[in-house]
Coordinates of C-alpha atoms in Angstrom, one line a residue:
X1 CA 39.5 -3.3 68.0
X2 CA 38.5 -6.6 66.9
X3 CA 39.9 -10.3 67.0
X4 CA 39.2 -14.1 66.4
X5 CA 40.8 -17.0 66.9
X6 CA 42.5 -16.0 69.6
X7 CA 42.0 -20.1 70.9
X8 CA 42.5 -21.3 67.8
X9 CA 45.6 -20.8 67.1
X10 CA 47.4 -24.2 67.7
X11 CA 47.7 -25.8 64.5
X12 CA 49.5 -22.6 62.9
X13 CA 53.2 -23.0 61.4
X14 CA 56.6 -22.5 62.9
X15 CA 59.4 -20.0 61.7
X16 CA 63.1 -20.1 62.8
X17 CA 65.0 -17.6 64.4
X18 CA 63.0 -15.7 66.1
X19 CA 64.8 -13.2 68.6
X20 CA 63.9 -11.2 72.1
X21 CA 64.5 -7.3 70.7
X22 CA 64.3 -5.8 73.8
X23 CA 66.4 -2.8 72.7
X24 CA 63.1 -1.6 71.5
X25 CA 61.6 -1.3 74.5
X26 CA 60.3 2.2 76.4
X27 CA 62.3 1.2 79.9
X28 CA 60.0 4.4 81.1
X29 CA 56.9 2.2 80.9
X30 CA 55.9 -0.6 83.5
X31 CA 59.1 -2.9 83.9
X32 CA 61.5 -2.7 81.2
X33 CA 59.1 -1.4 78.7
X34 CA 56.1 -4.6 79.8
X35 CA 52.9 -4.1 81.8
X36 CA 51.7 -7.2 83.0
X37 CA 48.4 -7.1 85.2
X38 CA 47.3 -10.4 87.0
X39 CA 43.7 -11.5 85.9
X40 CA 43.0 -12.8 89.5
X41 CA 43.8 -9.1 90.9
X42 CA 42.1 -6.8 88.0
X43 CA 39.3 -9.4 86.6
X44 CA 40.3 -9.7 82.9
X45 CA 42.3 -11.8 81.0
X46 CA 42.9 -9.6 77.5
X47 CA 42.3 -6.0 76.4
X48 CA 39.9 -5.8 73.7
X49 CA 40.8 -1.8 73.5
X50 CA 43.3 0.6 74.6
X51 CA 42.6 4.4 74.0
X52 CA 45.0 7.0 74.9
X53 CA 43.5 10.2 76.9
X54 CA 44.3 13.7 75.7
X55 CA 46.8 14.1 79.0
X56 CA 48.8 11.1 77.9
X57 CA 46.8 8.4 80.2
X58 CA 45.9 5.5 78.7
X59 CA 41.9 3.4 79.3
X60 CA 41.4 0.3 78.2
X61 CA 38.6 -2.0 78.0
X62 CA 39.4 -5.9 79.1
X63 CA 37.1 -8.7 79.4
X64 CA 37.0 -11.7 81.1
X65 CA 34.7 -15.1 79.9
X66 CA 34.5 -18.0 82.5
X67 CA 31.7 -19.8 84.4
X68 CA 31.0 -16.9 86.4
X69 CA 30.3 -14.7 82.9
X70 CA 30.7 -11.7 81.2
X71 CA 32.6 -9.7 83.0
X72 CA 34.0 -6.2 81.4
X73 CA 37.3 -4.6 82.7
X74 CA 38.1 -0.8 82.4
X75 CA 41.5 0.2 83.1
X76 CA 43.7 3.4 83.4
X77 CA 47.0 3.5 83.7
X78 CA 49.4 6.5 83.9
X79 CA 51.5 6.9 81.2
X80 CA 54.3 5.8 82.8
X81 CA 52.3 2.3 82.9
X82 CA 51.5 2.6 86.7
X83 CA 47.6 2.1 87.5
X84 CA 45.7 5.1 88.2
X85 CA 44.1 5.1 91.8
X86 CA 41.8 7.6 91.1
X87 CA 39.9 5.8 88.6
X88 CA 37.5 3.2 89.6
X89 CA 39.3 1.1 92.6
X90 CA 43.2 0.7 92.6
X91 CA 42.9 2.0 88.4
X92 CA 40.0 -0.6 87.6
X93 CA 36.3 -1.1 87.0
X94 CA 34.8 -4.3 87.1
X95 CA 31.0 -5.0 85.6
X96 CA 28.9 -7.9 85.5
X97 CA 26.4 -8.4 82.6
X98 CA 26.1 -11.9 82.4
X99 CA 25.8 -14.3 85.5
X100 CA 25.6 -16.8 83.1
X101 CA 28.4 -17.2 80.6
X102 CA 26.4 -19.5 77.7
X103 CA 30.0 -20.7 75.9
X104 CA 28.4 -19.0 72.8
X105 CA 31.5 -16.1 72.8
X106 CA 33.6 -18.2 70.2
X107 CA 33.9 -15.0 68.3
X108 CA 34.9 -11.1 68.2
X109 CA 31.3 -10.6 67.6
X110 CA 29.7 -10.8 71.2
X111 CA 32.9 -9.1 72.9
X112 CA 32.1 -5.6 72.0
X113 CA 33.7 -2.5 71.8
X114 CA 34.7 0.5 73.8
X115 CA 34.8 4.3 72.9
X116 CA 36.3 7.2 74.4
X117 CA 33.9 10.2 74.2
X118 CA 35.3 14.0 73.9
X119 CA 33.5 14.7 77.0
X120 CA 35.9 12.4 78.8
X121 CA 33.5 9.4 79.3
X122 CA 33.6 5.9 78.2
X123 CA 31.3 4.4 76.2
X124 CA 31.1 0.2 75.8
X125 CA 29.1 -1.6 73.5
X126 CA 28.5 -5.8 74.6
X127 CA 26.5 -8.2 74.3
X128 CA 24.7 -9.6 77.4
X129 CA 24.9 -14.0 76.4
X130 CA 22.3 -15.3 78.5
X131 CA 20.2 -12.3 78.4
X132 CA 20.6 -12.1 74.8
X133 CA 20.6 -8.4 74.1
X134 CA 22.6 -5.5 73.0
X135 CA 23.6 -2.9 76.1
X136 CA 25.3 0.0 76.1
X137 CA 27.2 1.1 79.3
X138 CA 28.5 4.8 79.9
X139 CA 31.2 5.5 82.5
X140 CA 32.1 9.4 83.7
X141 CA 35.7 10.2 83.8
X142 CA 36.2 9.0 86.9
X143 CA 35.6 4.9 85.8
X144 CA 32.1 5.1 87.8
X145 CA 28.8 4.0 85.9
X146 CA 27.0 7.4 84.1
X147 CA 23.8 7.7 86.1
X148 CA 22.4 10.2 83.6
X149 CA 23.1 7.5 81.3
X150 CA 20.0 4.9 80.5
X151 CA 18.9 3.0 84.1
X152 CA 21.7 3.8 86.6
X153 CA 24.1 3.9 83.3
X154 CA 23.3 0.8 81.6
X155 CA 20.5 0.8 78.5
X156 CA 18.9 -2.4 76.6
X157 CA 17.8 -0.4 73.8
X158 CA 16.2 -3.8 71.8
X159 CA 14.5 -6.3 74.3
X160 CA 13.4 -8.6 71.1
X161 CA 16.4 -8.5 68.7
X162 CA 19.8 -10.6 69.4
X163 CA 21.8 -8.1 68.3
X164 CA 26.0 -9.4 69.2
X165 CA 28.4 -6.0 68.8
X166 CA 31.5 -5.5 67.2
X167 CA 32.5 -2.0 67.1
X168 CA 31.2 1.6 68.1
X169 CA 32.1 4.9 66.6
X170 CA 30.6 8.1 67.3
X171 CA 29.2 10.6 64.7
X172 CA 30.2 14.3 64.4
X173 CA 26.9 15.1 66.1
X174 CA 27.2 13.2 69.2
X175 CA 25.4 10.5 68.0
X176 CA 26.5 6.4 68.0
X177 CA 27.1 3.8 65.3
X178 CA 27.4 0.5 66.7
X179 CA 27.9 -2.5 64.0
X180 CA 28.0 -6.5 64.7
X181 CA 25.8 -9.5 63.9
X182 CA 22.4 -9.9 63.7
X183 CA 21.6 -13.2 64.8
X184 CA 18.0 -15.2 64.5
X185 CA 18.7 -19.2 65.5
X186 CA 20.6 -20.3 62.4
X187 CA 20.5 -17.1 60.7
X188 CA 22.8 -14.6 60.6
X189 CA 23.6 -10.6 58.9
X190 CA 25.3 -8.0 59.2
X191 CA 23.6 -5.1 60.7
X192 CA 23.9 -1.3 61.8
X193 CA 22.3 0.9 64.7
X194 CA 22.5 4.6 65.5
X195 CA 21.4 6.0 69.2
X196 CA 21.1 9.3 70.6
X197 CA 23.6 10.5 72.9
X198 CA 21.5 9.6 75.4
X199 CA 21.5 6.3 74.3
X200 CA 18.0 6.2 72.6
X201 CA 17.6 4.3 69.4
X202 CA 17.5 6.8 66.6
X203 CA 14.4 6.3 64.5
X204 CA 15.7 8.1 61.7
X205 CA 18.0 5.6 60.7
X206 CA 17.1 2.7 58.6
X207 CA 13.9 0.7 60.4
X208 CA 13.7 2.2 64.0
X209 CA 17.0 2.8 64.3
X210 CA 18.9 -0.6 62.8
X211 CA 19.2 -1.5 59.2
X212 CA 20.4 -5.1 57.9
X213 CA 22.5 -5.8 55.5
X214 CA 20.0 -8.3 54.1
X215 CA 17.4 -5.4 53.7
X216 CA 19.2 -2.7 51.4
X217 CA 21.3 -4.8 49.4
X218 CA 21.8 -8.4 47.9
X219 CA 24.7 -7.6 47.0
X220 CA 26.1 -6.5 51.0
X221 CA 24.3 -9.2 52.7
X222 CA 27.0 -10.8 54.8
X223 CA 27.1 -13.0 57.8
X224 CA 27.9 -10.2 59.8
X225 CA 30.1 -6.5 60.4
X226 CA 33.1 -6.9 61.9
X227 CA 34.8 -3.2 62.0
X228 CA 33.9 0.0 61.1
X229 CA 34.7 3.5 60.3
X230 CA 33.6 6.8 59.4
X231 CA 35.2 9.1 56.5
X232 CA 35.4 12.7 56.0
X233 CA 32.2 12.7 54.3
X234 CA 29.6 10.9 56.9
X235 CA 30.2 7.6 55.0
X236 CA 29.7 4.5 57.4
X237 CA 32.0 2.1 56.1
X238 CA 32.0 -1.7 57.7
X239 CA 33.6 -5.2 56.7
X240 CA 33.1 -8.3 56.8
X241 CA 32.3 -11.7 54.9
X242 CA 29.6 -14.0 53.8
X243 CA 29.1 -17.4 54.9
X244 CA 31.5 -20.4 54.2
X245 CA 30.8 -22.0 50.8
X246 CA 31.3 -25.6 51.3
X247 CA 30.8 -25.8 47.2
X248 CA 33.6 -23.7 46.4
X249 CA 35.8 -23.8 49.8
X250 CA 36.1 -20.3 49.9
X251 CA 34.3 -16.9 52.1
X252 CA 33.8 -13.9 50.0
X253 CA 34.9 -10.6 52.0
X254 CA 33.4 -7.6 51.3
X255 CA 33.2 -3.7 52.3
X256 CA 30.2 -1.9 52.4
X257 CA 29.9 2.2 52.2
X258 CA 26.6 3.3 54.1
X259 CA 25.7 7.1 54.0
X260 CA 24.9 9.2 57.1
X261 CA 21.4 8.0 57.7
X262 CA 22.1 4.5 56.7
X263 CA 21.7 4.0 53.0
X264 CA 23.5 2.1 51.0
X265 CA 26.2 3.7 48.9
X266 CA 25.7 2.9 45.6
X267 CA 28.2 5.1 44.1
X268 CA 30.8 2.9 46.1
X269 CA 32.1 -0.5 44.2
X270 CA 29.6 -2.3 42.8
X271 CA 26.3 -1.3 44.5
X272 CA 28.0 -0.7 47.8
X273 CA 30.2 -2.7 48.0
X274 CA 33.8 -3.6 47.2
X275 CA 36.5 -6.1 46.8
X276 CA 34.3 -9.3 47.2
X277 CA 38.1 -11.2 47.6
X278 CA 37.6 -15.0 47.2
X279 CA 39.2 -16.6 49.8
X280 CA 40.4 -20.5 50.8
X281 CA 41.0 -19.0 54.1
X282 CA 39.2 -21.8 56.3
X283 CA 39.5 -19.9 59.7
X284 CA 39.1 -16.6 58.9
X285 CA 40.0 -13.2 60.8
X286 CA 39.3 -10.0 59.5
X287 CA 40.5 -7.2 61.3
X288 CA 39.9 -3.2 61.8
X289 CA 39.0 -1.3 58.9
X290 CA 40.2 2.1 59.2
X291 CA 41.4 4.9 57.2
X292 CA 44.9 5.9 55.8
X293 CA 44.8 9.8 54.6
X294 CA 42.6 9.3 50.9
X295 CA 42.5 5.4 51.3
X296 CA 40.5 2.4 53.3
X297 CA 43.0 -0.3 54.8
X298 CA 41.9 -3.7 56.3
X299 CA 43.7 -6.6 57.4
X300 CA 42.3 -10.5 57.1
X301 CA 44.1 -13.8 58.3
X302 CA 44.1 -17.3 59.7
X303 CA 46.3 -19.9 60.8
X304 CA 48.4 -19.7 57.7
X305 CA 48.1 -16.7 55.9
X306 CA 47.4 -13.1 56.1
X307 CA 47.1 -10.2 53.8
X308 CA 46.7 -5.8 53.9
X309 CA 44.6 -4.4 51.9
X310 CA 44.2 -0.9 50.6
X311 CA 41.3 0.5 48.5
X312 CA 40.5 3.8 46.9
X313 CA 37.6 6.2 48.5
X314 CA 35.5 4.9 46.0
X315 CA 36.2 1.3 46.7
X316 CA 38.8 0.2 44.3
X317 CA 42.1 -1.5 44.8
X318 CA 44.7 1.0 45.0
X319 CA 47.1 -0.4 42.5
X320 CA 49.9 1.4 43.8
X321 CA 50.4 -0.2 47.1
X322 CA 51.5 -3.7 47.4
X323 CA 50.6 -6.0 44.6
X324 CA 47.0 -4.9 43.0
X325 CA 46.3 -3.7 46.4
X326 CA 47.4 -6.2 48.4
X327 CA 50.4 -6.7 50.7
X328 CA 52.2 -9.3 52.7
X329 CA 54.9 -9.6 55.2
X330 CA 58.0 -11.7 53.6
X331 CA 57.2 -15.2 54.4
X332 CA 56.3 -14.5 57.6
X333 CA 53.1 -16.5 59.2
X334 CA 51.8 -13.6 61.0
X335 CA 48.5 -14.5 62.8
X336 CA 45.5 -12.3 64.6
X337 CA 47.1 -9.2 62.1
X338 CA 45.6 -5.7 63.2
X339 CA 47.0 -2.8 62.0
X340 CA 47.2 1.2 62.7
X341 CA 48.0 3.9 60.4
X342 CA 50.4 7.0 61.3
X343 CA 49.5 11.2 59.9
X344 CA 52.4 10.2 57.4
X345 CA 50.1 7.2 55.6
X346 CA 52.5 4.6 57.1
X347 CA 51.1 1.6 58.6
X348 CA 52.1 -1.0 61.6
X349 CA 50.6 -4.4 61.5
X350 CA 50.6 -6.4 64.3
X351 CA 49.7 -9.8 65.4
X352 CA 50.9 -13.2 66.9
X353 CA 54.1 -14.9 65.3
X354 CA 55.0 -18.4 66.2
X355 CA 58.8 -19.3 66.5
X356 CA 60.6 -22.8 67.4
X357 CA 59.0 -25.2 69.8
X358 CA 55.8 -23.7 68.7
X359 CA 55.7 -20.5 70.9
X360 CA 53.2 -17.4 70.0
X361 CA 55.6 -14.0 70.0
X362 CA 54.7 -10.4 69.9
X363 CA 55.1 -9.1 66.3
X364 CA 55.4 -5.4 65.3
X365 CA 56.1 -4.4 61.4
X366 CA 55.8 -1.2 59.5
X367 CA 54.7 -0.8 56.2
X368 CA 56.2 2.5 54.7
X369 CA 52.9 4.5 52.4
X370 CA 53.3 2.6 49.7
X371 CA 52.9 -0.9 51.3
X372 CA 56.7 -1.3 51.1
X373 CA 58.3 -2.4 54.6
X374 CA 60.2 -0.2 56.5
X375 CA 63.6 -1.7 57.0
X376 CA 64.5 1.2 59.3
X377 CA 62.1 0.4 61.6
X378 CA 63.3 -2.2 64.5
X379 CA 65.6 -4.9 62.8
X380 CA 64.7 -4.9 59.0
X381 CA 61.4 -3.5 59.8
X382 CA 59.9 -5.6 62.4
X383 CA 60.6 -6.3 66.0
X384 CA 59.5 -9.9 67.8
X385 CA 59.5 -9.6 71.5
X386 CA 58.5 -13.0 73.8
X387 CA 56.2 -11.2 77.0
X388 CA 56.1 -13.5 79.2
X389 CA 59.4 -16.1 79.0
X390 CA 58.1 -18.9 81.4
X391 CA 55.3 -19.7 79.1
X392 CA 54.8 -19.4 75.4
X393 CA 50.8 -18.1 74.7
X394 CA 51.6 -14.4 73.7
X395 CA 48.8 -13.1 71.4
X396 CA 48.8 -9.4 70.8
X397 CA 45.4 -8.1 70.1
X398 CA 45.9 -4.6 68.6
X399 CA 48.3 -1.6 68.5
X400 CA 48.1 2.1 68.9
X401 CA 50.8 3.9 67.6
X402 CA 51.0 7.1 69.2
X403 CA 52.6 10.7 67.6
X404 CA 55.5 10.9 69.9
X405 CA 57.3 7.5 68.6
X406 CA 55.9 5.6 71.3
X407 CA 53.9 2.5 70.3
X408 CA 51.5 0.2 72.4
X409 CA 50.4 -3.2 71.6
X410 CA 47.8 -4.7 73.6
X411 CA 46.6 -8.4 74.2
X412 CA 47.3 -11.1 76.5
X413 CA 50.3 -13.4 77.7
X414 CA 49.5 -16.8 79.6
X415 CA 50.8 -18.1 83.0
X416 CA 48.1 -20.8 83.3
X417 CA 45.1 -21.5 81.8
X418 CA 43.9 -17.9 82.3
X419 CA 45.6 -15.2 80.6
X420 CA 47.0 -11.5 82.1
X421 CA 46.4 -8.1 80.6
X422 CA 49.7 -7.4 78.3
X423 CA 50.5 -4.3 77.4
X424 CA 53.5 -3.8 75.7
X425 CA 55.8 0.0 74.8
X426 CA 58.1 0.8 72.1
X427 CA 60.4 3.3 71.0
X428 CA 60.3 4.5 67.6
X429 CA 61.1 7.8 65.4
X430 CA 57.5 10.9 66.0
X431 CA 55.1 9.8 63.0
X432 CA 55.0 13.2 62.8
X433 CA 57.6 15.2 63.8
X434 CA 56.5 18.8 66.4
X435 CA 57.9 21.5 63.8
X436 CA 60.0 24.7 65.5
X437 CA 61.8 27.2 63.6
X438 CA 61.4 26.8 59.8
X439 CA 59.9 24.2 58.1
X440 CA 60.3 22.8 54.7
X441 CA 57.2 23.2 52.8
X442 CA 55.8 25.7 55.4
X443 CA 57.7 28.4 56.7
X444 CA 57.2 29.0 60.3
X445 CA 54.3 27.8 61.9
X446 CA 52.7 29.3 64.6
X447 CA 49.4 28.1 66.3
X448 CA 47.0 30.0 69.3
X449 CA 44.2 28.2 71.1
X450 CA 41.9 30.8 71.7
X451 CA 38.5 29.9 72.7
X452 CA 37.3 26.4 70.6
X453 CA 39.6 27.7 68.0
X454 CA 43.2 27.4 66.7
X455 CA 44.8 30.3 64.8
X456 CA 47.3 29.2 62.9
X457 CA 49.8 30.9 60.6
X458 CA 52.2 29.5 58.3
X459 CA 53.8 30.3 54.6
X460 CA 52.8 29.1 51.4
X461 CA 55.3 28.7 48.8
X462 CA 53.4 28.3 45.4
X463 CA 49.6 28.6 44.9
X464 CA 48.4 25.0 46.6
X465 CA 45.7 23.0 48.2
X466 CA 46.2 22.2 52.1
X467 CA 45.3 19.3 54.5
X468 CA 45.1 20.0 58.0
X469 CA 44.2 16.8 60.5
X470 CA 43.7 17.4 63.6
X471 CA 45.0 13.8 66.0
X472 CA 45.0 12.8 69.7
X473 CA 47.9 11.5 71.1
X474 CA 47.5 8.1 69.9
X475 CA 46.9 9.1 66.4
X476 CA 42.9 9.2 66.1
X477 CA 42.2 11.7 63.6
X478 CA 39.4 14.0 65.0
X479 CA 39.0 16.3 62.1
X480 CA 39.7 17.0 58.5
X481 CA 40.0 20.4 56.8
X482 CA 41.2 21.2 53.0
X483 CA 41.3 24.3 51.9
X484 CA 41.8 24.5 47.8
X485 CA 43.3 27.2 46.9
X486 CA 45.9 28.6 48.8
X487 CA 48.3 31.4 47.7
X488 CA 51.7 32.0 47.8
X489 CA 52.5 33.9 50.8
X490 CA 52.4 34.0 54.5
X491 CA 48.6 32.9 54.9
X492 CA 46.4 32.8 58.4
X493 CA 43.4 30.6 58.9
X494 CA 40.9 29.6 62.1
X495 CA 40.1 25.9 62.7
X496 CA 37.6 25.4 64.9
X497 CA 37.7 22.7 67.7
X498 CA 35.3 20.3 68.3
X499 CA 33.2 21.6 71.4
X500 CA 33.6 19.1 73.8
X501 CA 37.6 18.3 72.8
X502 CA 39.4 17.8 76.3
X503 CA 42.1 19.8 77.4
X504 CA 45.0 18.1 76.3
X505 CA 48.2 18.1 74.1
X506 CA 46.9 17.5 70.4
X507 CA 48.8 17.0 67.1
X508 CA 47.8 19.5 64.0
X509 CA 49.3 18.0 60.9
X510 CA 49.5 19.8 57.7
X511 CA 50.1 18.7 54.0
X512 CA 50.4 18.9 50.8
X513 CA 48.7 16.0 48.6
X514 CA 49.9 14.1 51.7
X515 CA 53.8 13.6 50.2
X516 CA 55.1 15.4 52.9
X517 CA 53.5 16.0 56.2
X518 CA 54.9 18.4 59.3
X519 CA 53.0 19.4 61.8
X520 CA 52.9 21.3 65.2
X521 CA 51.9 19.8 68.7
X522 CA 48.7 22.1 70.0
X523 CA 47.5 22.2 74.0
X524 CA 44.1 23.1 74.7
X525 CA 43.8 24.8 77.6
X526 CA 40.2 26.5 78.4

């Protein structure tokens, strides 16, 4: 999950009447639906990440920038939102890899990016300020540092390159993308790096293991990758934007499509790249790129404006959502905007909303598939909650919105000049509703774990083509299958799981051209 400007926020405009819509809230989670955790207690003042575990428990990944540092927080909580003593001590683990915090973290570039691994480890990406170097860190399951993992579970895979992560993903095959910024004094790109599982660069990609933007395309050099994602195919696909143009008072933002072993895409936009949207956008923040079903969705903002965007697999504007594309929320000034997409192609953006007297409010919105709000959702489709009434600094950071209804955002609320780790519940109708008995488009469906497979059964209607997706609980798709041509008729196929997959409760979704999607909850249990 990425962010900016999370200090720069005090020069944005006010909106009237905003309201506390506390009827939203999950009263089953922390108190009254709000965790809270002290930065003094747990050592972090905002969560950069939440993940949720196949049993329902959540991780996060918090960080905490002062005089002392670079200190990074990993948390678990039940999923009731009560700390988990068995991880790490009293539910946290605190590691040091900076003793001497440089001021030069003004961005979402040096802060990194966690991963949850289907093994059941953790897997953090940072950026080590005085040091200057990329690390990876691996924890076991238990929040205690991987000692199978680099030196005592900490690697430094490039001593000479100043290489500031943004965000990690992990291949089918084990191995790990990590994007971010490239940065030589003054000069900055955009670059890419694959390592083993072990945590070895991986010499097959690009030049030992990186490639920069710079180096395989003109027209993808940018000042740096801020989010990434990988598609059904292998395709790496990152954002990002060039450098301000004082000329023309404007950034360019662009998507780039790499392929497997880190060549450009040329078959995607325009040599690689796509939407190249001139902006006036002074401050800018762009946020997660992530896939939608058939489509690539990215949010970008400042203090003023913000806007979704949706593109076609091969890097167009999808025309039908939005306007050309391109979607906003009413008049709203809706800053730090992240979003998360549902099985069902719907969308819930998030971010920071400032009310009267200038306070910063939780904001949760949902976009129905094609870009239209959902007024069903919350009060006319959004909900506005104030965390932490004493004060008014509430600046979500990101939001996982799992299959069961309930949805988490994740940030930080202010007491004092420090902030506290905010995590926030809501009720809301399954994404994807857990079918029994007959089913609309499917007859009955009935599913078997046996071994690293499901069975499933179900009944075709007319002669078709199928989508199955395979989620986790908080709505990461873990695999894709089509299958073509399916005929009318009860119809039986095997869908095998990925090896290491957790045992867990697991969502199976299945569609047709994605206009309608049930689906039936799965538990692996070896």
């Amino acid at each position: 999950m990425k962010y900016a400007l999370l200090f720069l926020l005090l020069n944005a405009y006010s909106i009237s009447s905003l309201y506390a819509q506390s009827e939203f809230l999950d009263s089953t989670f922390g108190t009254n639906g709000v965790v809270l955790a002290n930065h003094e207690r747990v050592g972090a003042e905002f969560v950069q990440t939440l993940q949720v575990q196949a049993d329902g428990k959540i991780i996060l990944y918090g960080l905490d920038l002062d005089s002392g540092g670079l200190r990074v927080v990993l948390g678990r909580y039940h999923n009731n939102g009560v700390p988990d003593l068995t991880f790490g001590s009293e539910g946290f683990v605190q590691t040091f890899f900076s003793r001497k915090h440089t001021g030069d973290y003004s961005s979402q570039y040096e802060l990194g990016d966690m991963v949850l691994l289907d093994s059941g480890k953790i897997l953090v990406a940072g950026y080590s300020g005085d040091d200057k170097q990329l690390f990876l860190a691996r924890y076991s399951s238990n929040g205690q540092l991987d000692d199978t993992f680099g030196s005592d579970g900490i690697t430094y895979p490039f001593d000479e390159l100043q290489l500031r992560p943004s965000d990690i993903a992990v291949q089918k095959d084990g191995s790990v993308i990590v994007c971010g910024v490239s940065k030589d004094g003054v000069i900055a790109d955009g670059f890419l790096a694959r390592f083993k599982p072990d945590g070895t660069p991986d010499s097959s990609f690009g030049r030992d293991g990186i490639v920069l933007s710079a180096s395989v395309s003109q027209e993808c050099s940018l000042y740096g990758f801020i989010s990434l994602a990988l598609d059904s195919e292998g395709r790496i696909l990152v954002n990002g934007f060039d450098d301000y143009n004082a000329a023309v008072d404007s950034y360019k933002l662009v998507v780039a499509a790499f392929d497997s072993s880190g060549n450009i895409d040329t078959s995607f936009g325009v040599n690689g790249c796509s939407l190249k949207l001139v902006t006036t956008l002074r401050s800018i923040s762009v946020g997660d790129i992530l896939l939608s079903g058939n489509y690539i969705v990215m949010t970008v903002g400042s203090e003023q404006e913000y806007a979704t965007v949706r593109l076609t697999q091969g890097g167009e504007r999808d025309q039908t959502f939005g306007i050309n594309g391109y979607q906003v929320w009413r008049d709203r000034v809706i800053t730090l905007p992240r979003i998360n997409a549902g099985p069902d192609g719907s969308l819930f953006l998030s971010g920071s909303i400032v009310g009267d007297g200038g306070s910063y409010d939780f904001f949760l919105g949902r976009y129905l598939a094609d870009g239209s709000i959902d007024s069903q959702f919350g009060r006319n489709g959004e909900i506005v909650i104030d965390v932490n009434k004493s004060e008014n600094r509430d600046f979500p950071l990101g939001v996982v919105s799992q299959l069961d209804g309930k949805i988490i955002q994740f940030g930080t609320s202010y007491r004092s000049v420090k902030g506290d780790l905010t995590l926030v519940r809501y009720n809301a109708q399954e994404l994807v509703s857990s079918v029994e008995g007959e089913t609309e488009l499917f007859g009955t469906i009935e599913t078997s774990v046996v071994g690293n497979s499901i069975d499933l059964s179900f009944t075709s209607t007319t002669r078709t083509t199928v989508d199955l997706r395979l989620y986790t609980l908080d709505g990461r798709e873990l695999e894709q299958f089509t299958y073509p041509d399916i005929l009318p008729g009860r119809q039986s196929l095997q869908i095998d799981l990925p090896e290491e997959l957790p045992n867990g409760l697991y969502l199976l979704a299945l569609s047709v051209g994605r206009e309608k999607v049930e689906g039936v909850k799965v538990r692996v249990e070896r």
